[in-house]
Short mmCIF file of C-alpha atoms in Angstrom, two decimals:
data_model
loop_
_atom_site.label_atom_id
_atom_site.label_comp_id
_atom_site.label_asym_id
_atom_site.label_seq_id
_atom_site.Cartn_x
_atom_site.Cartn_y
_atom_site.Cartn_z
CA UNK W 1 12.17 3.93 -36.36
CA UNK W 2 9.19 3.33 -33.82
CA UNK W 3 10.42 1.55 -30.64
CA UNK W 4 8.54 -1.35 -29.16
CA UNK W 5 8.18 -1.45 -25.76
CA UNK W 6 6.91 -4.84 -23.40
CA UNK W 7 5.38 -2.86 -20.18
CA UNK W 8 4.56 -4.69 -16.91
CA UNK W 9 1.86 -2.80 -15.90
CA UNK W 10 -0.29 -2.65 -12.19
CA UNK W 11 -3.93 -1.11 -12.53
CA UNK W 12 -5.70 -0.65 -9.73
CA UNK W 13 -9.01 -0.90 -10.53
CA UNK W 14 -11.78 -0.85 -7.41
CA UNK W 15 -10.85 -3.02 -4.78
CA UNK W 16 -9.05 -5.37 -6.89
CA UNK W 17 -4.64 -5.36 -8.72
CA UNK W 18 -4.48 -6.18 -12.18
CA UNK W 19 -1.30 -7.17 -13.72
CA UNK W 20 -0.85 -7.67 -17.23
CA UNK W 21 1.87 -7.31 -19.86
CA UNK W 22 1.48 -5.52 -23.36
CA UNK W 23 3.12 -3.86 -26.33
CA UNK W 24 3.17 -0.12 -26.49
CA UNK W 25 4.36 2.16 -29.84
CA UNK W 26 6.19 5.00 -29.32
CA UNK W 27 4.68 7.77 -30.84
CA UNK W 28 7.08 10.75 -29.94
CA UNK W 29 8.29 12.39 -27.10
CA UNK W 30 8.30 15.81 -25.93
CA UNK W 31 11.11 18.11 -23.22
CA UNK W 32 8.55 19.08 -20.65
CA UNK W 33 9.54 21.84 -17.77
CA UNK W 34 10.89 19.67 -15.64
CA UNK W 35 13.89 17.23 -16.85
CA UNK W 36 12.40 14.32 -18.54
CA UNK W 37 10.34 13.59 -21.42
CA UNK W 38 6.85 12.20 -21.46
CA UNK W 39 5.17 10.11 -24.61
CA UNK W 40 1.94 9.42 -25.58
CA UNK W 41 0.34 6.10 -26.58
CA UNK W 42 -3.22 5.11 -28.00
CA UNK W 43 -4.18 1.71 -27.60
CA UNK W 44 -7.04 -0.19 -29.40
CA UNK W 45 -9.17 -3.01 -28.78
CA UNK W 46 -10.56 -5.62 -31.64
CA UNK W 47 -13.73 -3.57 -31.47
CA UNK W 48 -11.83 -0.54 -32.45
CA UNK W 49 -12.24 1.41 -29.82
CA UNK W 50 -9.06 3.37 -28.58
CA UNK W 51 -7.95 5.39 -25.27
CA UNK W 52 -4.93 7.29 -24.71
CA UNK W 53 -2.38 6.80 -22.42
CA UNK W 54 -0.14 9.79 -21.48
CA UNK W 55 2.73 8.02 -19.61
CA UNK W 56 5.33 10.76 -17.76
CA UNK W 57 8.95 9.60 -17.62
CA UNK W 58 10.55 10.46 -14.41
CA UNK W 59 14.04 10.96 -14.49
CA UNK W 60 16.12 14.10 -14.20
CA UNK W 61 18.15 12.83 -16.87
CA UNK W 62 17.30 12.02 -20.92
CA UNK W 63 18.36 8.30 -21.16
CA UNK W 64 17.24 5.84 -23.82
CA UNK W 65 13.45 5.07 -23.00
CA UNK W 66 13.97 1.52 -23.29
CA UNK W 67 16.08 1.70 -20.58
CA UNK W 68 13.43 3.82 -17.85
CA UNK W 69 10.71 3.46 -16.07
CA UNK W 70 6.88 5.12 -16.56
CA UNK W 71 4.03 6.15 -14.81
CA UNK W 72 0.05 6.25 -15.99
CA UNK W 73 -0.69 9.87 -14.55
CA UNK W 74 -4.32 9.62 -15.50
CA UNK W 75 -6.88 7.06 -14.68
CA UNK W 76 -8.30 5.88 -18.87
CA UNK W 77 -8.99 2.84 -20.35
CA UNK W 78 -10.95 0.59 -17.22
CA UNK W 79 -12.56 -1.21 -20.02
CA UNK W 80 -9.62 -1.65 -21.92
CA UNK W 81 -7.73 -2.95 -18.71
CA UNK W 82 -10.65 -5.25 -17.40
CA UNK W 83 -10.05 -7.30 -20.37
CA UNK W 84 -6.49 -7.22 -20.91
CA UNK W 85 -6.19 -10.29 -23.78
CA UNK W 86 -8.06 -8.34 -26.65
CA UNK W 87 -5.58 -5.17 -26.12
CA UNK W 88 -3.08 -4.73 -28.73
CA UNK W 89 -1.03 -1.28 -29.92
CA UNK W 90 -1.11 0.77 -33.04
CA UNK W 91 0.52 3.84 -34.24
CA UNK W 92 -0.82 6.91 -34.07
CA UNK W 93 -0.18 8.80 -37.26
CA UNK W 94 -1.31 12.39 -36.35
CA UNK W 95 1.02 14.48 -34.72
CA UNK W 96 0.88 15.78 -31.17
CA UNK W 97 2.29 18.75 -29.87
CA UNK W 98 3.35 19.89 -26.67
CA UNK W 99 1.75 21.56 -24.62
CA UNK W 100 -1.42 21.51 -26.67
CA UNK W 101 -1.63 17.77 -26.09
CA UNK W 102 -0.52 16.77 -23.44
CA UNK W 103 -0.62 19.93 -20.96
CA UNK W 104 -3.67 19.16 -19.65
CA UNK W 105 -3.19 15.75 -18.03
CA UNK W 106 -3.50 15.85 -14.48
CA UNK W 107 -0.18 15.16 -12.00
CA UNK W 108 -0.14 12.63 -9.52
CA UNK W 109 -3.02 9.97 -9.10
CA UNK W 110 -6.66 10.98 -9.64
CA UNK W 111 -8.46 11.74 -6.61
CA UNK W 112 -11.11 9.29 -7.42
CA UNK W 113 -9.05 7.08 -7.09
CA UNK W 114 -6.17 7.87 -4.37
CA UNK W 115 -7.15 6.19 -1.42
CA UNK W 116 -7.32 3.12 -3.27
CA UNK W 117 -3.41 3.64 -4.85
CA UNK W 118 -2.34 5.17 -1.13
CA UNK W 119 -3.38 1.82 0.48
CA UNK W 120 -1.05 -0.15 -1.62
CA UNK W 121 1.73 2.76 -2.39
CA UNK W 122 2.25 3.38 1.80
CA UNK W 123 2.29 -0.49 2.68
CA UNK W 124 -1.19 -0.51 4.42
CA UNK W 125 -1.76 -3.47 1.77
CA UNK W 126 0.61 -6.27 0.19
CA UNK W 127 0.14 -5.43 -3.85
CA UNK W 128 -0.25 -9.01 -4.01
CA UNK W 129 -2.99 -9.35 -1.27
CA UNK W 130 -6.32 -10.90 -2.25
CA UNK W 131 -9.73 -8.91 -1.13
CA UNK W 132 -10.06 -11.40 1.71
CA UNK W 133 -6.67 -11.39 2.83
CA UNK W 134 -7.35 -7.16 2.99
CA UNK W 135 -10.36 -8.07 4.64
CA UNK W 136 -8.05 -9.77 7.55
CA UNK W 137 -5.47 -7.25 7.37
CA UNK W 138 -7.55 -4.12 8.13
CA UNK W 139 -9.56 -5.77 11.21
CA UNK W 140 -6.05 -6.38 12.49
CA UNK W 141 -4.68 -3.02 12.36
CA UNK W 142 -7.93 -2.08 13.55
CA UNK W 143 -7.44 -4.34 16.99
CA UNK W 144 -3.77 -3.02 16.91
CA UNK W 145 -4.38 0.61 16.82
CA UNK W 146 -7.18 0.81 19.65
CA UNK W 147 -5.32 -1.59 21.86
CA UNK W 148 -1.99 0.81 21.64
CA UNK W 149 -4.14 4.14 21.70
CA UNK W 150 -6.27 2.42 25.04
CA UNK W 151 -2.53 1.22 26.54
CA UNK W 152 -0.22 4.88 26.58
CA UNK W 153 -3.79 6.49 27.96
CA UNK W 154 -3.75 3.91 30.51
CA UNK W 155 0.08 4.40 31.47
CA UNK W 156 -0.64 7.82 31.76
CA UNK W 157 -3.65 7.39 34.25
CA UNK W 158 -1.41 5.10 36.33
CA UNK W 159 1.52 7.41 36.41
CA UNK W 160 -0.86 10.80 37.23
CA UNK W 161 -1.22 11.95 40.68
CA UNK W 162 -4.34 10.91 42.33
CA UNK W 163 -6.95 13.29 41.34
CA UNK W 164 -5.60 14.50 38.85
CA UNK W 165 -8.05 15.69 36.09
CA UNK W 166 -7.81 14.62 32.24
CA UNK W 167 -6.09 17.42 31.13
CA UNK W 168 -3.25 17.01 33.88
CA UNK W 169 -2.94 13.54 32.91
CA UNK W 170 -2.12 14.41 29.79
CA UNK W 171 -5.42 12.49 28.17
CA UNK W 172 -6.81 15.98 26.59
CA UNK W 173 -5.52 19.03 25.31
CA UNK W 174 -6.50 22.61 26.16
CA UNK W 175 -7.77 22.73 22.31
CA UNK W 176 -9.85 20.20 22.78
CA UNK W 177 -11.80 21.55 25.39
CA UNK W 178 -15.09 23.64 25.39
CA UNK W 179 -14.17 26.19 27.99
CA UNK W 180 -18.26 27.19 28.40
CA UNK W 181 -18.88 23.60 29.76
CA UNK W 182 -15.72 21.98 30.57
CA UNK W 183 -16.84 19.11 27.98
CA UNK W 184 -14.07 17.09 25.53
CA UNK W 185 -14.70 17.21 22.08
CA UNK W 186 -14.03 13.25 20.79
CA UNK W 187 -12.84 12.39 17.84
CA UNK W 188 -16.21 11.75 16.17
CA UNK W 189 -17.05 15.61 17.29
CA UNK W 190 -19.47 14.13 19.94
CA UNK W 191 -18.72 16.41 23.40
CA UNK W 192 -18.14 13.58 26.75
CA UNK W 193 -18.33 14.76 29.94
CA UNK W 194 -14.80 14.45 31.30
CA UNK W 195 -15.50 14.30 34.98
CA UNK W 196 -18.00 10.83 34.32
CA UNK W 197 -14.83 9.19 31.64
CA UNK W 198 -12.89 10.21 34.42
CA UNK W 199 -14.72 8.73 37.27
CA UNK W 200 -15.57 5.15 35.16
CA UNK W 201 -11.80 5.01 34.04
CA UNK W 202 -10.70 5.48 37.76
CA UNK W 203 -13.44 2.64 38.61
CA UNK W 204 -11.88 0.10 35.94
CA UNK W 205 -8.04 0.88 37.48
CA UNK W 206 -8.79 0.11 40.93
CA UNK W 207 -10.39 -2.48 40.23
CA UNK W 208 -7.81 -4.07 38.41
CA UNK W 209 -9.70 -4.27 35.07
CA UNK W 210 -8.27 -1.71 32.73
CA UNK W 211 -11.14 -3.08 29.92
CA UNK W 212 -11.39 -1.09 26.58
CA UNK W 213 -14.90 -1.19 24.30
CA UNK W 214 -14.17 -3.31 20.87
CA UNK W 215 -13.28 0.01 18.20
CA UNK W 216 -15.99 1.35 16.17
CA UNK W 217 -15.24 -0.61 12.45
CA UNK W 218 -17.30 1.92 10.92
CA UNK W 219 -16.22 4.88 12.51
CA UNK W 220 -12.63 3.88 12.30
CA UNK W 221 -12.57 3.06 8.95
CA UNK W 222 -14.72 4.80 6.57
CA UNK W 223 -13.05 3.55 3.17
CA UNK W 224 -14.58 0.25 4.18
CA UNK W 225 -18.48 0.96 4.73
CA UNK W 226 -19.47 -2.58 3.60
CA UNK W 227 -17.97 -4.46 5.97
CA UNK W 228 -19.81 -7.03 7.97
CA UNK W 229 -18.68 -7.07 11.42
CA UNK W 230 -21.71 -9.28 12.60
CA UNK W 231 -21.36 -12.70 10.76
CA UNK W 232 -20.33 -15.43 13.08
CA UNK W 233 -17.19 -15.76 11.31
CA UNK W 234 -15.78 -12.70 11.41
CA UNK W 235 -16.95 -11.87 14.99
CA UNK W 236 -14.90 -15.06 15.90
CA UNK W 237 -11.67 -13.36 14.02
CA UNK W 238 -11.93 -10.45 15.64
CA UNK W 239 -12.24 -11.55 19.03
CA UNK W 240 -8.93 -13.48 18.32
CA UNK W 241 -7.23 -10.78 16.80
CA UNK W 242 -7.79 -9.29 19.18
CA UNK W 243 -6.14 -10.96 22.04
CA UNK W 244 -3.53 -11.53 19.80
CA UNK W 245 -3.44 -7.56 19.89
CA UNK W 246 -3.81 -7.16 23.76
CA UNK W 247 -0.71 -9.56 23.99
CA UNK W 248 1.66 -7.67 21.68
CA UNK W 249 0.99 -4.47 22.76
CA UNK W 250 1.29 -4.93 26.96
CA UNK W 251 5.16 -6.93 26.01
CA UNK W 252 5.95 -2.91 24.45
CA UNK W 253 7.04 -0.62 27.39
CA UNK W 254 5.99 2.97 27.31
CA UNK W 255 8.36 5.31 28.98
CA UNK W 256 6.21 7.62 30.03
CA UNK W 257 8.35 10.44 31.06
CA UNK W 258 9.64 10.71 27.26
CA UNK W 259 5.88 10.63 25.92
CA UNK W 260 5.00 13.31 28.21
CA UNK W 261 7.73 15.40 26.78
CA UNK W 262 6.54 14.57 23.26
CA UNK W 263 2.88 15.39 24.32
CA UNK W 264 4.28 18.64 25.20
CA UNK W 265 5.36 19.47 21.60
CA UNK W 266 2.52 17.55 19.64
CA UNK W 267 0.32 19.72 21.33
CA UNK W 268 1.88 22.76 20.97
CA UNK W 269 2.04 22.00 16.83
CA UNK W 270 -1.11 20.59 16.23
CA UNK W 271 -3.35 22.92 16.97
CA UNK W 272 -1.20 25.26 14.24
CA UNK W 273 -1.70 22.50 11.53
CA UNK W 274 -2.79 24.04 8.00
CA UNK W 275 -5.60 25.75 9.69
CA UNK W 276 -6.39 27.58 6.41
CA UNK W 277 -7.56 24.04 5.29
CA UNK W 278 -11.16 23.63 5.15
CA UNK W 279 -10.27 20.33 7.15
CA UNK W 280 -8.24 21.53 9.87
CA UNK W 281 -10.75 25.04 10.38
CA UNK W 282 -12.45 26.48 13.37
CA UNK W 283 -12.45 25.94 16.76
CA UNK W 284 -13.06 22.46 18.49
CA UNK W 285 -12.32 20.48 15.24
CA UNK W 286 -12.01 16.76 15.90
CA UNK W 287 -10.23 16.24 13.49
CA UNK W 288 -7.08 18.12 15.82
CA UNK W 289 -7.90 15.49 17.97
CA UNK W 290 -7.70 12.41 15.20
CA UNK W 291 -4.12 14.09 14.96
CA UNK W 292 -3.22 14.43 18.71
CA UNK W 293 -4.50 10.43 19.27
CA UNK W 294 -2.57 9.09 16.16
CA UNK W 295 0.73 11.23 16.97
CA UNK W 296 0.69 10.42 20.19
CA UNK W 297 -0.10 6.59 20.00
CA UNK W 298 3.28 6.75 17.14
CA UNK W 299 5.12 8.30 19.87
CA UNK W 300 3.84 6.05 22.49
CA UNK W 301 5.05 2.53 20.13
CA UNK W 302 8.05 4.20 18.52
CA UNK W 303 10.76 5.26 20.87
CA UNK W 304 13.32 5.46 18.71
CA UNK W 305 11.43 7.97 16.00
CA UNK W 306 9.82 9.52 18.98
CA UNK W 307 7.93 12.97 18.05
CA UNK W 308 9.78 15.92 16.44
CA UNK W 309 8.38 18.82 14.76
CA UNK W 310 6.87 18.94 10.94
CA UNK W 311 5.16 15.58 11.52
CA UNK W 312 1.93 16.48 12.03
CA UNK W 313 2.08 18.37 8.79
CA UNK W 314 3.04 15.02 7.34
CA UNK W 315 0.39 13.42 9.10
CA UNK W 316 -2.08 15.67 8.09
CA UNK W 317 -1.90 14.97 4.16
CA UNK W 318 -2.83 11.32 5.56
CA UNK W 319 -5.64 12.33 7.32
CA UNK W 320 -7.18 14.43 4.48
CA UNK W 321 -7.03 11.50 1.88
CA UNK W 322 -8.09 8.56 4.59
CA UNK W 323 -10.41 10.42 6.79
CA UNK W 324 -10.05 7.47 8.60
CA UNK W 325 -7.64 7.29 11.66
CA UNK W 326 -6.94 3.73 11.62
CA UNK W 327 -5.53 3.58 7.62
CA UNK W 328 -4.14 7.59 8.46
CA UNK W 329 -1.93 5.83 11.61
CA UNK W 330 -0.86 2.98 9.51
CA UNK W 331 0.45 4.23 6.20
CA UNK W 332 1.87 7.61 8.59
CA UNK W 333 3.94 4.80 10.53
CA UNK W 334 4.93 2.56 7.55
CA UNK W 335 5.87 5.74 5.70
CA UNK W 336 7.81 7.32 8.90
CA UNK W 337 9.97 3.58 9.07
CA UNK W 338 11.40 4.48 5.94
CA UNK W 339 12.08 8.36 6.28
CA UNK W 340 12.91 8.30 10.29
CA UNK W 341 16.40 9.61 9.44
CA UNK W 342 15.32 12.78 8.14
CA UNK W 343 13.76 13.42 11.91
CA UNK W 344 17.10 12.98 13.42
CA UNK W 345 19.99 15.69 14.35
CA UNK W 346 21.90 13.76 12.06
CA UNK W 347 19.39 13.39 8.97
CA UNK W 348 18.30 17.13 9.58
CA UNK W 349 21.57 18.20 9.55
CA UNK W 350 21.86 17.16 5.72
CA UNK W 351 18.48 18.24 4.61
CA UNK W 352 17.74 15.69 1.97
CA UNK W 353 14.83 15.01 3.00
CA UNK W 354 12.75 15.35 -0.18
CA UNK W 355 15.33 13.10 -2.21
CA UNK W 356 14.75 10.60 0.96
CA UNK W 357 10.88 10.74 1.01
CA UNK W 358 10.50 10.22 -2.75
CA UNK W 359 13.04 7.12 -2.87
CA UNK W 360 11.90 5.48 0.09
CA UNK W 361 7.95 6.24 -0.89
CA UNK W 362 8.49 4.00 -4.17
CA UNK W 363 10.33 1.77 -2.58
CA UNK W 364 7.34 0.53 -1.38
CA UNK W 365 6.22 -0.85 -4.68
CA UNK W 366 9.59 -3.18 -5.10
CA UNK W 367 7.86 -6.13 -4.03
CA UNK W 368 4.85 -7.04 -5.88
CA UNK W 369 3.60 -3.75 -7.72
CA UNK W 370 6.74 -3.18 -9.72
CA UNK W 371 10.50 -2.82 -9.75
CA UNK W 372 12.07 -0.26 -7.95
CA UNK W 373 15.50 1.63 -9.07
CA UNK W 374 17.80 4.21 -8.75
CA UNK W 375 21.14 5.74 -10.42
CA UNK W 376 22.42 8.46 -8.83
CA UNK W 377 20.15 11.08 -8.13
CA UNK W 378 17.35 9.63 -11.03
CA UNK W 379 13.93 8.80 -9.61
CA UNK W 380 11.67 6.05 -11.31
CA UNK W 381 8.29 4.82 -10.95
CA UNK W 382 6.85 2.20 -9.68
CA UNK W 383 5.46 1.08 -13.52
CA UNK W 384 8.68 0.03 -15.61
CA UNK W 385 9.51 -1.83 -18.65
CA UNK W 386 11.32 -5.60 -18.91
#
């Protein structure tokens, strides 16, 4: 007997969350190499036009599929989903086989689409958030970040012995530096001349006005080329933002003795960071200096988490999706709140940490993009049936 399913489903679909609720048919389901069972669907519009949906069950144990959860692994149908009221379900009366079929759908979300997903998946954005409200959110972790990057820099200036250059201070790194002419390589892969930062950053702390430039929108966010940083409106936002930002982040005290001593190990690790990756390659590559600023800025704000080793491995799958340091800092630090155990003696001690990261990953989507759940040791997805 075919089983009728009602699906609450999430697409994401450009900038914009699209819930809806449909019927499905079971067709058939198949054991796959890992415990589970995944079924395919074909759904049809009053035009007659059809896409398939492979949807992957994850669970490590077979339980009555009207009782689990699914996942769309594979990004079909747009059309379909942009006007949800004329889908409806039929049954699909050849027979599919495994692995023929169903082999060849891609794991995990479609890179076309996976910075979008990783926005909303690692708590960068509410799943419920309109695209102005995103708008608001990203100029104010914007403000955020640069004003906690610009204060541990500053701490460490004011802590240094007099003199001292940038590299003593702890501002730099030995990997960052071009050892022919003694220039930093920035983040944007521009070379500064350290002794002139030094000199104007020296100038602004003796005079008593420690001011920072307002961050680069573009530069600091590149998944959001389109956004208009000069209208009146906005340029009033950000300028409260970010005094809001200022204020918050001079209450936090920095010990600076126990960033040092995290310093010491970020920069020890991060110039060994998946240097086979075409992202991480070669000598001088800002983009070991994105990871230096972001780690150390986490360190700087997080006392309790703190720095320990494996992190900027972590950090580095960020990076590679965002290419943006701003949304790469955020989603590391929401994502690092839920798995900070795992960085402790304690947590270490028990090594669970990939259980940990998967539960606490979907977790994410509890509020707003779905219903979370777990029995035992069974994972489920963020898309589930009612």
């Amino acid at each position: 007997m075919d089983l009728f399913l009602k699906y609450s489903v999430v697409a994401i679909l450009s900038s914009h969350v699209l819930a809806f609720k449909f019927n499905l048919t079971k067709v058939t389901s198949f054991p796959i190499k890992y415990p589970g069972f995944t079924s395919l669907y074909e759904i049809f519009d009053n035009t007659g036009n059809s896409s398939k949906y492979d949807l992957l069950i994850s669970t490590f144990d077979p339980v009555p599929f009207s009782t689990d959860t699914v996942q769309i692994v594979s990004d079909v149908g747009k059309q379909l989903l942009s006007n949800s009221s004329n889908i409806f379900p039929k049954i699909i009366t050849t027979k599919v086989t495994w692995p023929n079929e169903i082999s060849g759908v891609p794991r995990g979300v479609d890179p076309s689409i996976r910075k979008k997903v990783w926005h909303f998946l690692f708590g960068f954005f509410p799943c419920s958030s309109t695209s102005r409200e995103r708008e608001d959110i990203l100029i104010d972790y914007m403000m955020k970040y640069h004003e906690q990057k610009s204060r541990w820099k500053t701490m460490l200036v004011l802590n240094a012995k007099p003199g001292a250059s940038l590299l003593e201070q702890g501002l730099v790194a030995r990997y960052q530096i071009d050892t022919t002419n003694r220039a930093v390589r920035s983040p944007d892969g521009e070379f500064n001349d350290p002794i002139s930062e030094f000199e104007t950053l020296q100038f602004n702390l003796m005079a008593g006005k420690m001011k920072t430039a307002d961050p680069d929108f573009k530069a600091m966010s590149k998944s959001f080329p389109d956004l208009n940083i000069n209208s009146p409106e906005l340029k009033q936002k950000i300028d409260f933002m970010k005094i809001q930002s200022q204020v918050l982040v001079n209450r936090h005290n920095i010990n600076v003795k126990n960033l040092w001593s995290h310093l010491r190990v970020i920069d020890k690790d991060v110039p060994r960071t998946d240097r086979d990756h075409e992202f991480f390659k070669g000598p001088l590559n800002p983009n070991l200096t994105v990871l230096r600023e972001v780690l150390a800025t986490f360190a700087a704000f997080h006392p309790k988490i703190g720095y320990a080793q494996g992190m900027n491995d972590i950090l580095a799958r960020f990076l590679v999706v965002f290419d943006s340091e701003v949304e790469t800092y955020w989603c590391f630090s929401h994502y690092m709140s839920k798995i900070q155990q795992d960085f402790t003696e304690e947590g270490m001690i028990t090594d669970n940490r990939h259980l940990t990261c998967n539960t606490h990953t979907l977790s994410n989507f509890r509020t707003g993009c779905g219903t979370f759940r777990r029995d035992g040791f069974r994972i489920t997805s963020a898309f589930t049936t009612t």
